[in-house]
XYZ file of C-alpha atoms in Angstrom:
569
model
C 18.618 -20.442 1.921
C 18.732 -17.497 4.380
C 16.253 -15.014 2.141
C 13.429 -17.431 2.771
C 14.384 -17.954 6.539
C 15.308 -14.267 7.285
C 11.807 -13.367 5.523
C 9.988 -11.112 8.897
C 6.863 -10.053 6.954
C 6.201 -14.015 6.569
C 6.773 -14.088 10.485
C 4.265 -11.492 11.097
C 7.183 -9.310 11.867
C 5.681 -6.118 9.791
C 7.468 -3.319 11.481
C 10.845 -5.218 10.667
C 9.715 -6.034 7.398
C 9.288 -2.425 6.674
C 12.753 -1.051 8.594
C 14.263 -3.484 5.439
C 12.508 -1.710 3.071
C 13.634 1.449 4.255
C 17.007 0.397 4.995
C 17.107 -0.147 0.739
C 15.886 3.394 0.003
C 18.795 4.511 2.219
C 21.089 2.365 0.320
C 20.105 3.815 -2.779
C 20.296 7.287 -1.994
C 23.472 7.007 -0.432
C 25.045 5.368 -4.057
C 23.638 8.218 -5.498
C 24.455 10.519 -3.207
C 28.018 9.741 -2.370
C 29.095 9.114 -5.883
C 31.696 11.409 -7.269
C 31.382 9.629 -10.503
C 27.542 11.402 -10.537
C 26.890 15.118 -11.996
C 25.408 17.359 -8.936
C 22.313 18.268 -10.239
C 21.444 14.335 -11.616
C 22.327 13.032 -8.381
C 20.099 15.760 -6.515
C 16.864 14.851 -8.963
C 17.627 11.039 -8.589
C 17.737 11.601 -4.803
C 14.624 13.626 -4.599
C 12.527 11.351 -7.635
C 13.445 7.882 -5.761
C 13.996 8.575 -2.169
C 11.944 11.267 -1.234
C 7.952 12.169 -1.074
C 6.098 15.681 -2.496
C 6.439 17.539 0.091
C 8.923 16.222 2.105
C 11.347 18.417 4.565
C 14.966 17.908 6.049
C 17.068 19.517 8.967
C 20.728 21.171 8.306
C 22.743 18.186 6.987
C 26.277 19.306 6.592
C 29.142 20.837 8.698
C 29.263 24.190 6.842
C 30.063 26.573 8.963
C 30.205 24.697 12.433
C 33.583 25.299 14.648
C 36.002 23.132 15.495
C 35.670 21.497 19.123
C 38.892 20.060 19.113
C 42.276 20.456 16.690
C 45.955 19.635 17.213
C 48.804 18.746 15.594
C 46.986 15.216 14.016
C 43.142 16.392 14.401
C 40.483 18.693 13.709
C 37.139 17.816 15.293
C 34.004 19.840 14.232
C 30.115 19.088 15.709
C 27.096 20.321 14.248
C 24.765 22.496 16.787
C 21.447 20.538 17.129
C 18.046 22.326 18.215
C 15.614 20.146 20.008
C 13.366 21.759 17.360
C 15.562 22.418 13.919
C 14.243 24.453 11.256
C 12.635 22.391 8.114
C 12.897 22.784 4.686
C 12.702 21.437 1.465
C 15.240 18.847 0.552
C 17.262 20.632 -2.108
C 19.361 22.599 -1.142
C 20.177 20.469 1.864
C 20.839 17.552 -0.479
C 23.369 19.828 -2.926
C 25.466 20.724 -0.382
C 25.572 16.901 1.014
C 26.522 15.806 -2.859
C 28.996 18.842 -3.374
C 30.765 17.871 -0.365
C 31.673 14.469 -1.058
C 31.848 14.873 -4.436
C 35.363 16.702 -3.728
C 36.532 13.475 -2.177
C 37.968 10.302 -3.278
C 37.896 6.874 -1.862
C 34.095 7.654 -0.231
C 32.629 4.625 1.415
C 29.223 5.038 3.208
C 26.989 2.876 5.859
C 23.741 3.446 7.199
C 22.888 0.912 10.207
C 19.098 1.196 11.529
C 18.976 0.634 14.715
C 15.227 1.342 16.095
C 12.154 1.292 14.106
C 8.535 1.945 15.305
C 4.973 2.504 14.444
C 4.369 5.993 15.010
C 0.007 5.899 14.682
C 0.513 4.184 11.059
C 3.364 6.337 9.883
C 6.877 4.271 9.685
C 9.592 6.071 11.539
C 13.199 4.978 11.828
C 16.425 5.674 13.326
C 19.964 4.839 11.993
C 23.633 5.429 12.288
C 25.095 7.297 9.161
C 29.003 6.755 8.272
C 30.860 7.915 5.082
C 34.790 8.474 4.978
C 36.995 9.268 2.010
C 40.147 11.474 1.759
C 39.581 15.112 0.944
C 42.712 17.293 -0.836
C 44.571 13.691 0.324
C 43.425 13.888 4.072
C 41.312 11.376 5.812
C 38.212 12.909 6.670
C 34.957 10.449 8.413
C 31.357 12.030 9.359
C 29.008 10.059 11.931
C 25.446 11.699 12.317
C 22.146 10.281 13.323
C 19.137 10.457 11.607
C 15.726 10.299 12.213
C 13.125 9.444 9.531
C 9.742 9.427 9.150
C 8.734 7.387 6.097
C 5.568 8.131 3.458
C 4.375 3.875 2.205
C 1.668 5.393 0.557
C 3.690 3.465 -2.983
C 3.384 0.141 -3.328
C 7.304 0.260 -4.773
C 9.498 1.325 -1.768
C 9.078 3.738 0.734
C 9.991 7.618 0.740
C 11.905 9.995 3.283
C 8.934 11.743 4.317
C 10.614 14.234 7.566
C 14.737 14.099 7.806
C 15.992 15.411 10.762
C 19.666 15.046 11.770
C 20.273 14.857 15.930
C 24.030 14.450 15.735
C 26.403 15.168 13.179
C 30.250 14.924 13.283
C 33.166 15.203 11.181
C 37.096 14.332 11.831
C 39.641 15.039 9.579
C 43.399 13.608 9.698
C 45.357 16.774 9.183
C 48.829 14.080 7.351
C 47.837 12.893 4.293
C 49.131 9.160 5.818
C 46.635 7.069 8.248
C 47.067 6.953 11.907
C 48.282 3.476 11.555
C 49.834 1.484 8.762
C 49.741 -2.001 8.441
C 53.321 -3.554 8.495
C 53.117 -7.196 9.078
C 54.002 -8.058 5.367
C 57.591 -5.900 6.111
C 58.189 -7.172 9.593
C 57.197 -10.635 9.304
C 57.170 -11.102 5.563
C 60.453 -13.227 4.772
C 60.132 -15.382 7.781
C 58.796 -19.062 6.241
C 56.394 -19.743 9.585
C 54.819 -16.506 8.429
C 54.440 -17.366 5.040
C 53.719 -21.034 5.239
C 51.237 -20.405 8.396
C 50.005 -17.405 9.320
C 49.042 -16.011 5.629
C 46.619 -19.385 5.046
C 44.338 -18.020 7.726
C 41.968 -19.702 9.720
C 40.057 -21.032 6.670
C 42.307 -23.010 5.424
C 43.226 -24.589 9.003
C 39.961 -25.612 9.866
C 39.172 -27.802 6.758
C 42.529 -29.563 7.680
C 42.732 -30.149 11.652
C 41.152 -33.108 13.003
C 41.189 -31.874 16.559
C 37.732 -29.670 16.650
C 36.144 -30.018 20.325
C 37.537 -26.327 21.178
C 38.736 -25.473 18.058
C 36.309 -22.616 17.421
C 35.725 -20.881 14.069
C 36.325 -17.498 15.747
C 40.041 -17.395 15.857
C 40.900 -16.068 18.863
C 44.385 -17.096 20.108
C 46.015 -14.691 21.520
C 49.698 -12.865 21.657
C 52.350 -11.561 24.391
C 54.964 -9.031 23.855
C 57.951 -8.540 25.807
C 62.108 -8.511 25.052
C 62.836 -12.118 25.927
C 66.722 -12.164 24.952
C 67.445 -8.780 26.485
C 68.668 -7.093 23.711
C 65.892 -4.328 24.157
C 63.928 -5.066 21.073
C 60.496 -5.677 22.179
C 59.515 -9.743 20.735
C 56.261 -11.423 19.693
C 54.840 -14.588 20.821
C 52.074 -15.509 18.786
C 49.533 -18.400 20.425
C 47.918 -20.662 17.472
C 45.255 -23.376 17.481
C 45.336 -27.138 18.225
C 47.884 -28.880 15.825
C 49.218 -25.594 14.409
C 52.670 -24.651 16.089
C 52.895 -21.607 17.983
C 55.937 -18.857 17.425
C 58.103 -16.948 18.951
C 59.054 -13.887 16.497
C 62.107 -12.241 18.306
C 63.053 -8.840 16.190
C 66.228 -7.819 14.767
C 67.920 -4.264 14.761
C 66.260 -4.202 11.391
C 63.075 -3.765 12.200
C 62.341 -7.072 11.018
C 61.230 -10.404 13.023
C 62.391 -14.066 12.938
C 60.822 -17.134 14.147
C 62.948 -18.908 16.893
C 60.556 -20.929 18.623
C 61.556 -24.247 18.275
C 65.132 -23.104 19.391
C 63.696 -21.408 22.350
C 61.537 -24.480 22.919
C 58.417 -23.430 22.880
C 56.956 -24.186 19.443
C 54.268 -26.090 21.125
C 50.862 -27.778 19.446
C 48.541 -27.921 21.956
C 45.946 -25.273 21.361
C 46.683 -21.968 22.577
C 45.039 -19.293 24.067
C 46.556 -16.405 25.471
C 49.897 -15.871 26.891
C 52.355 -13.529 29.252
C 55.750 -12.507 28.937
C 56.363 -11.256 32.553
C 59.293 -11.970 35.007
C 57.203 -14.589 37.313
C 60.858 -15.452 39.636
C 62.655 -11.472 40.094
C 65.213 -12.161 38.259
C 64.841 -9.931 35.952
C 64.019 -11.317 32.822
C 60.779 -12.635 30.992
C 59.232 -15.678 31.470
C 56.529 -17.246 29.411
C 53.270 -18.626 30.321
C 50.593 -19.785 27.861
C 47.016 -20.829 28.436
C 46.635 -23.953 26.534
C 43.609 -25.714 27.084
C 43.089 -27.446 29.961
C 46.083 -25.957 31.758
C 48.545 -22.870 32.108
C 52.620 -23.834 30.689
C 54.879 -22.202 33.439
C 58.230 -21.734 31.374
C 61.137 -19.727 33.157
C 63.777 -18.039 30.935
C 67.059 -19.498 31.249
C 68.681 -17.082 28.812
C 68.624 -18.305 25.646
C 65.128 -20.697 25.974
C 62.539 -21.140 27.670
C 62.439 -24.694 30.257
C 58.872 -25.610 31.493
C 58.341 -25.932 35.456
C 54.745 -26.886 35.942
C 51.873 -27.183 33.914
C 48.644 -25.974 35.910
C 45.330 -27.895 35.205
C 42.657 -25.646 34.324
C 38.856 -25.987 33.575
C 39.364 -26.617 29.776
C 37.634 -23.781 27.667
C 40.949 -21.334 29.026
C 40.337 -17.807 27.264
C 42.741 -15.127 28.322
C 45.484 -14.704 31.209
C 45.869 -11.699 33.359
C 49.025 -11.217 35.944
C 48.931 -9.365 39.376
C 50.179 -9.058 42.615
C 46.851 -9.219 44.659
C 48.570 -10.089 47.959
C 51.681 -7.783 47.618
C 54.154 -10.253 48.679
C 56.544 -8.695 45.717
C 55.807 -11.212 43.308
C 53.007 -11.677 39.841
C 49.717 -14.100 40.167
C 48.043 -15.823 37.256
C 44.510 -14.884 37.230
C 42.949 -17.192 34.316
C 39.495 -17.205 32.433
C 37.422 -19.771 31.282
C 34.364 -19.609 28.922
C 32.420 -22.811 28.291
C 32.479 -26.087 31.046
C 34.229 -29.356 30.691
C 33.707 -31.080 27.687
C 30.528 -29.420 26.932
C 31.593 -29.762 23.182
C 32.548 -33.215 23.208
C 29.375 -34.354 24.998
C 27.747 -32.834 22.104
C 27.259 -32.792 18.488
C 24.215 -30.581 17.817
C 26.561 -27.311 18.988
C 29.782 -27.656 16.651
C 30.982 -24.073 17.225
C 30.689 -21.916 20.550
C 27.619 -20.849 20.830
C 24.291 -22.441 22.302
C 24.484 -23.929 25.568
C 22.030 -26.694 27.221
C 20.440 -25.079 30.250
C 22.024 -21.934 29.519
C 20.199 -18.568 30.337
C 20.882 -15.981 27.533
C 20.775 -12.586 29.779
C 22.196 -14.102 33.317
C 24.357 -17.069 32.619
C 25.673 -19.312 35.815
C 26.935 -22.789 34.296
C 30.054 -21.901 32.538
C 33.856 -23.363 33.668
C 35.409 -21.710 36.453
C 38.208 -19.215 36.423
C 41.377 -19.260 39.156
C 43.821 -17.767 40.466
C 47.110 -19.107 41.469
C 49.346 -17.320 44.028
C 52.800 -17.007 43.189
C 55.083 -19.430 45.766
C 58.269 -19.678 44.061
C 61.274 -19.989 45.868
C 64.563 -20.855 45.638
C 64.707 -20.075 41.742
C 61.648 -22.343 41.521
C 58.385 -21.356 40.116
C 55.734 -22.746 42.055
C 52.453 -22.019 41.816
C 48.917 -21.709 44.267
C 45.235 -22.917 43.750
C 44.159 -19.968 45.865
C 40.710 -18.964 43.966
C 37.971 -20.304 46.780
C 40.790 -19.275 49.782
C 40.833 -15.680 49.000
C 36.740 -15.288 48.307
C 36.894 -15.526 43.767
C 34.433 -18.446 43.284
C 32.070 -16.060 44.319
C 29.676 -16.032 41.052
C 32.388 -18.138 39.199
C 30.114 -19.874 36.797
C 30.333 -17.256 34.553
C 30.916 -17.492 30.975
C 34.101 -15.329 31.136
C 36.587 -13.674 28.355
C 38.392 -10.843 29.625
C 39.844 -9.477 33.204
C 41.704 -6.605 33.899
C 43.800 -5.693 37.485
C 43.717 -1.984 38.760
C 43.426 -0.210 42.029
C 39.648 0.592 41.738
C 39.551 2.535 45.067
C 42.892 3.839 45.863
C 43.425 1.667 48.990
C 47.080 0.272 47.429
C 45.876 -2.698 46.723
C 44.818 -4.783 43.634
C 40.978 -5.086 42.676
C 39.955 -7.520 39.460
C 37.143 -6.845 36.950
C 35.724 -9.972 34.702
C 34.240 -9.098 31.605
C 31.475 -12.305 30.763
C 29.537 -13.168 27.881
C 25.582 -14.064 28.686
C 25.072 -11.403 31.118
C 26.836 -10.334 34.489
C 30.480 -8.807 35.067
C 32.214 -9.298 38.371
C 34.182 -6.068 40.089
C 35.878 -8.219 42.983
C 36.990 -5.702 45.066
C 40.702 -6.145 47.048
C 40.186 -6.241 50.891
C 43.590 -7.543 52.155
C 44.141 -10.142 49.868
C 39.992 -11.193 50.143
C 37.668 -10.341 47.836
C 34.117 -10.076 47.595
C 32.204 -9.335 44.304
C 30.761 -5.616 44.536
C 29.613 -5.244 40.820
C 26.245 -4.809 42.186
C 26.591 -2.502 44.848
C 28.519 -0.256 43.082
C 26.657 -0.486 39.370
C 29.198 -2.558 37.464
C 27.503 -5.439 36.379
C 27.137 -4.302 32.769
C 24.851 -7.258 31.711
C 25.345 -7.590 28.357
C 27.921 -9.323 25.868
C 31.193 -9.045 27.797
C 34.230 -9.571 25.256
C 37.177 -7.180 27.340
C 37.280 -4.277 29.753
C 40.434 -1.748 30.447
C 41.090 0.229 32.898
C 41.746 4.303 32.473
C 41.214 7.486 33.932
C 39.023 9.012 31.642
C 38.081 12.405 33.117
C 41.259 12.807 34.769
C 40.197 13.063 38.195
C 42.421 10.007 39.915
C 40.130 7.784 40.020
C 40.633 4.434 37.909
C 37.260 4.007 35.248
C 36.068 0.737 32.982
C 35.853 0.453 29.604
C 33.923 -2.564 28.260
C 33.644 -4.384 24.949
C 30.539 -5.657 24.539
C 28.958 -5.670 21.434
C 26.658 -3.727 19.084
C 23.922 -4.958 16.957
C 21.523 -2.190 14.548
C 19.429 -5.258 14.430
C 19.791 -6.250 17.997
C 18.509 -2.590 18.714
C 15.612 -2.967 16.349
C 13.954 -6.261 16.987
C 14.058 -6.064 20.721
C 11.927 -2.998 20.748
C 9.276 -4.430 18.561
C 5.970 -5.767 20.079
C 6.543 -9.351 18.814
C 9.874 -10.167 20.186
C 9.636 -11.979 23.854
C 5.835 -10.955 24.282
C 4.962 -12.880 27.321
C 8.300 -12.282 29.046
C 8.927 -9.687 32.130
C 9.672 -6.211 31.133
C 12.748 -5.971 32.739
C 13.871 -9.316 31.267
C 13.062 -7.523 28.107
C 15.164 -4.350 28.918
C 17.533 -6.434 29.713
C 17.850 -8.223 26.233
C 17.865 -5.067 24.532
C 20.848 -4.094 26.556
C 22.630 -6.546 24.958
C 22.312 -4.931 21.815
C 23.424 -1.318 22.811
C 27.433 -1.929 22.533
C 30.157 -1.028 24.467
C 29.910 0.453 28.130
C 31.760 3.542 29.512
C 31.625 3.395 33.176
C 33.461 6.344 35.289
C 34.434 6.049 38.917
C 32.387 8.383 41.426
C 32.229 8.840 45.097
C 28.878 8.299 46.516
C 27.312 10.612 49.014
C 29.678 10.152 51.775
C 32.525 10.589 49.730
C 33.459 7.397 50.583
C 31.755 4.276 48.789
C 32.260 4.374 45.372
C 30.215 3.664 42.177
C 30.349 3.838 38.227
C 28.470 6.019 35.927
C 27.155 4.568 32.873
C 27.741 7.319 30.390
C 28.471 5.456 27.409
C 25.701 7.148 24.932
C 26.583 10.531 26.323
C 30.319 10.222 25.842
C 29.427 9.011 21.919
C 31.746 5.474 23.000
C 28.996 2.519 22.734
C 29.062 2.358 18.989
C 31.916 -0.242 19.134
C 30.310 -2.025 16.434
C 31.198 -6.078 16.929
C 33.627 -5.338 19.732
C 36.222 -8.098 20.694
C 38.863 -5.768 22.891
C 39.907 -2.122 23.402
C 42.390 -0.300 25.468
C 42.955 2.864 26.889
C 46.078 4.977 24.941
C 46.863 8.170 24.481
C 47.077 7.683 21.068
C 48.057 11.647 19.949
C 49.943 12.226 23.524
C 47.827 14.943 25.011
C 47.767 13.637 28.510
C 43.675 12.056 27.908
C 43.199 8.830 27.854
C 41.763 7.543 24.113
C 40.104 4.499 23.260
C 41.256 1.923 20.722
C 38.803 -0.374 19.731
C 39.198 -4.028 18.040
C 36.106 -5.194 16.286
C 34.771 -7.077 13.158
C 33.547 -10.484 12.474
C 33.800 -13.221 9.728
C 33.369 -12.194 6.639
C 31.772 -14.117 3.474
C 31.164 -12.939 -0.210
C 27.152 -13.353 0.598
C 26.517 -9.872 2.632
C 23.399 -11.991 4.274
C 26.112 -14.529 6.472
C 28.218 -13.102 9.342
């Protein structure tokens, strides 16, 4: 089972084998801590028998009496003031107020993620990620704060909080007593039978019963495209599905409601689907549909009342997400297309049944994935037609890349186009507009961003006119501890080790700066300093204005499979 292979101390792992120790003791304080259910001054001599040593000191740990860096209408923000050297004292008092504070709340969920541990001459010392939400006099209300410990192992039981200080601390509280967001799918989608007899099984249930598996990963990632396709100025949903399983069209109803109508619109197809586009491909004003199925892009013009398919585009198989532009300005959308793994890489094998290992692959710098393309738009006449144009106009340039995401903005304010690809396994491409050329300048300009590449958006961040990346990669406390430890990759290249433990920092913040002659541009990796890489197990994110103060805000999708045994992703 997994305890006996995820055993490090039986690996000679030792510093890892006493991070998990220590990331126990922090799971037991913080039940005892965070517990309403507890009396204040039994939680406090808990805390202090079991988690901390005789003599043991702590920084300021709450928000008392800390201002308010940012309110309005929907939030207050409020930072604690760190000194490089904080004052120490004995745990106490610190811990009361902690336990006083969320003992007024309800609902109080807690994490602690350790995400570096060293040997500090002998002594243990660690440094984690501390969450805990809950809802306040009925308001949402979330702290983040980092920690660093240094741990006393002098007991042979478990180890004990030896020095506590606190380097960033947090708290944001929803001033309506209702979330941000509520989740309405049941309500919208609820009495429609593809909903019910589909969607709710979930992706479970649909892999123990499809017999078409070479692509058919356990991920779940088809995608969606929303746009009005019968012109009755409701925006619609069309939903892409695996292999086998139909895909829908959900058009919505003055109701608020949604109804399937994809097999009258003719488009209820069962190849498996990937990502899709509602755009008008032919200026005629209304939306056409085109999905990324594997193997090939569907061209479908709307006629009106369905969709009729023109072409079908052949593809490198392993299709992952669809992007439209007009990169040569002629007045009319392109179909830029990504692709992750090569042909038939999973039905040449059978020791790799889900995506993930890859013969001959290199795990930091990846170069033998499918290729992506780009087809110019050439329709005429009313008919779509469409362009192989991708080695013409300069993008096989690094196109082996194991790509998931692209995004089209104008990345130096020429007019034009430019086109970032966010890849898994190491390098991004920036492949900057020249004319309807491009050339890949992610190096020159520092936009590589080796690491796990799920998505990227483009925003202007700082609000100086000047379009800046946003990247999903993805974040891993574990990631961040093992690479760091003397035993992991001991004979390889230091910068082939910095370079792995990249991969486990999270997402990537890049803004958009002029270089010394105020000319070439370059990005700014300020991702820890802007408090944005913590995306956790990042899949996409967008820039919104989510509370409609003019700044861009970032909205980040993230998570994983979950199973009842906490040890299996």
């Amino acid at each position: 089972n997994w305890q006996t292979i995820d055993n490090p101390a039986a690996d000679g792992w030792t510093i890892e084998a006493r991070a998990s120790l220590a990331k126990k003791a922090l799971d037991q304080l913080g039940a005892v801590l965070f517990n309403a259910d507890k009396d204040g001054d039994e939680s406090i001599d808990v805390a202090l028998t079991n988690a901390f040593a005789p003599n043991s000191q702590i920084s300021h740990i709450v928000l008392s009496t800390s201002p308010s860096v940012y309110t309005d209408s929907q939030f207050e923000v409020a930072r604690l003031t760190t000194d490089p050297e904080p004052e120490l004292a004995r745990p106490r008092e610190a811990l009361r107020e902690l336990s006083d504070l969320w003992a007024t709340c309800t609902d109080v969920r807690f994490e602690f993620k350790v995400f570096r541990a060293s040997d500090d001459d002998g002594t243990l010392a660690t440094q984690q990620l501390v969450a805990v939400s809950g809802r306040r006099n009925g308001q949402p209300v979330e702290q983040h704060a980092s920690w660093t410990i240094r741990w006393d192992e002098s007991t042979s039981q478990r180890p004990k909080i030896q020095q506590l200080t606190v380097t960033k601390l947090e708290q944001t509280t929803l001033a309506a007593p209702s979330p941000l967001f509520v989740d309405k799918t049941d309500a919208v989608l609820g009495k429609d039978s593809a909903y019910r007899d589909q969607l709710l099984y979930g992706l479970n249930y649909w892999l123990e019963r499809n017999q078409d598996m070479r692509y058919f990963s356990p991920l779940g990632n088809p995608g969606l495209a929303i746009g009005d396709v019968n012109g009755d100025g409701l925006d619609d949903l069309y939903l892409c599905q695996e292999a086998n399983l139909p895909n829908r069209l959900f058009l919505q109803q003055p109701d608020g409601t949604a109804r399937d109508a994809a097999a009258e619109w003719r488009v209820d197809w069962l190849d498996g689907s990937r990502s899709a586009l509602l755009v008008d491909l032919d200026n005629d004003g209304d939306q056409d549909l085109v999905v990324a199925v594997l193997g090939g892009l569907v061209i479908a013009s709307n006629v009106g009342d369905h969709f009729e398919v023109q072409d079908v585009l052949s593809t490198h198989d392993d299709t992952t997400s669809l992007t439209a532009a007009d990169f040569d300005l002629d007045g009319d959308l392109d179909l830029y297309i990504c692709v992750d793994y090569p042909n038939d890489f999973f039905a040449s094998t059978r020791e790799v049944p889900v995506q993930g290992g890859a013969a001959n692959r290199i795990y930091h710098d990846a170069n033998n994935a499918g290729k992506n393309a780009l087809y110019r738009n050439d329709h005429k006449d009313g008919k779509l037609h469409f362009t192989d144009v991708t080695h013409e106009v300069g993008l096989d340039e690094n196109n082996r890349r194991y790509s998931w995401a692209s995004c089209w903005d104008d990345f130096d304010n020429d007019g034009d186009q430019d086109l970032y690809v966010s890849n898994d396994f190491g390098r991004n491409n920036l492949y900057v507009n020249d004319g309807g050329t491009f050339h890949d300048a992610a190096a020159e300009v520092n936009g590589e961003d080796s690491a796990s590449g799920m998505s990227a958006t483009w925003g202007d961040a700082d609000g100086d006119g000047w379009m800046d990346l946003y990247i999903s990669n993805m974040f891993s406390s574990a990631g961040g501890r093992i690479t760091f430890q003397p035993e992991f990759k001991e004979d390889a290249d230091e910068a082939i080790r910095q370079r792995l433990q990249r991969f486990a920092r999270g997402n990537t913040l890049l803004l958009n700066h002029a270089g010394a002659d105020n000319a070439i541009r370059h990005f700014d990796d300020v991702s820890v300093a802007a408090g944005v890489h913590v995306g956790r197990w990042a899949w996409s994110s967008n820039f919104v204005d989510i509370n409609n103060d003019g700044w861009q805000d970032l909205v980040v999708a993230n998570g994983y499979i979950t199973t009842d045994d906490t040890g299996d992703l």
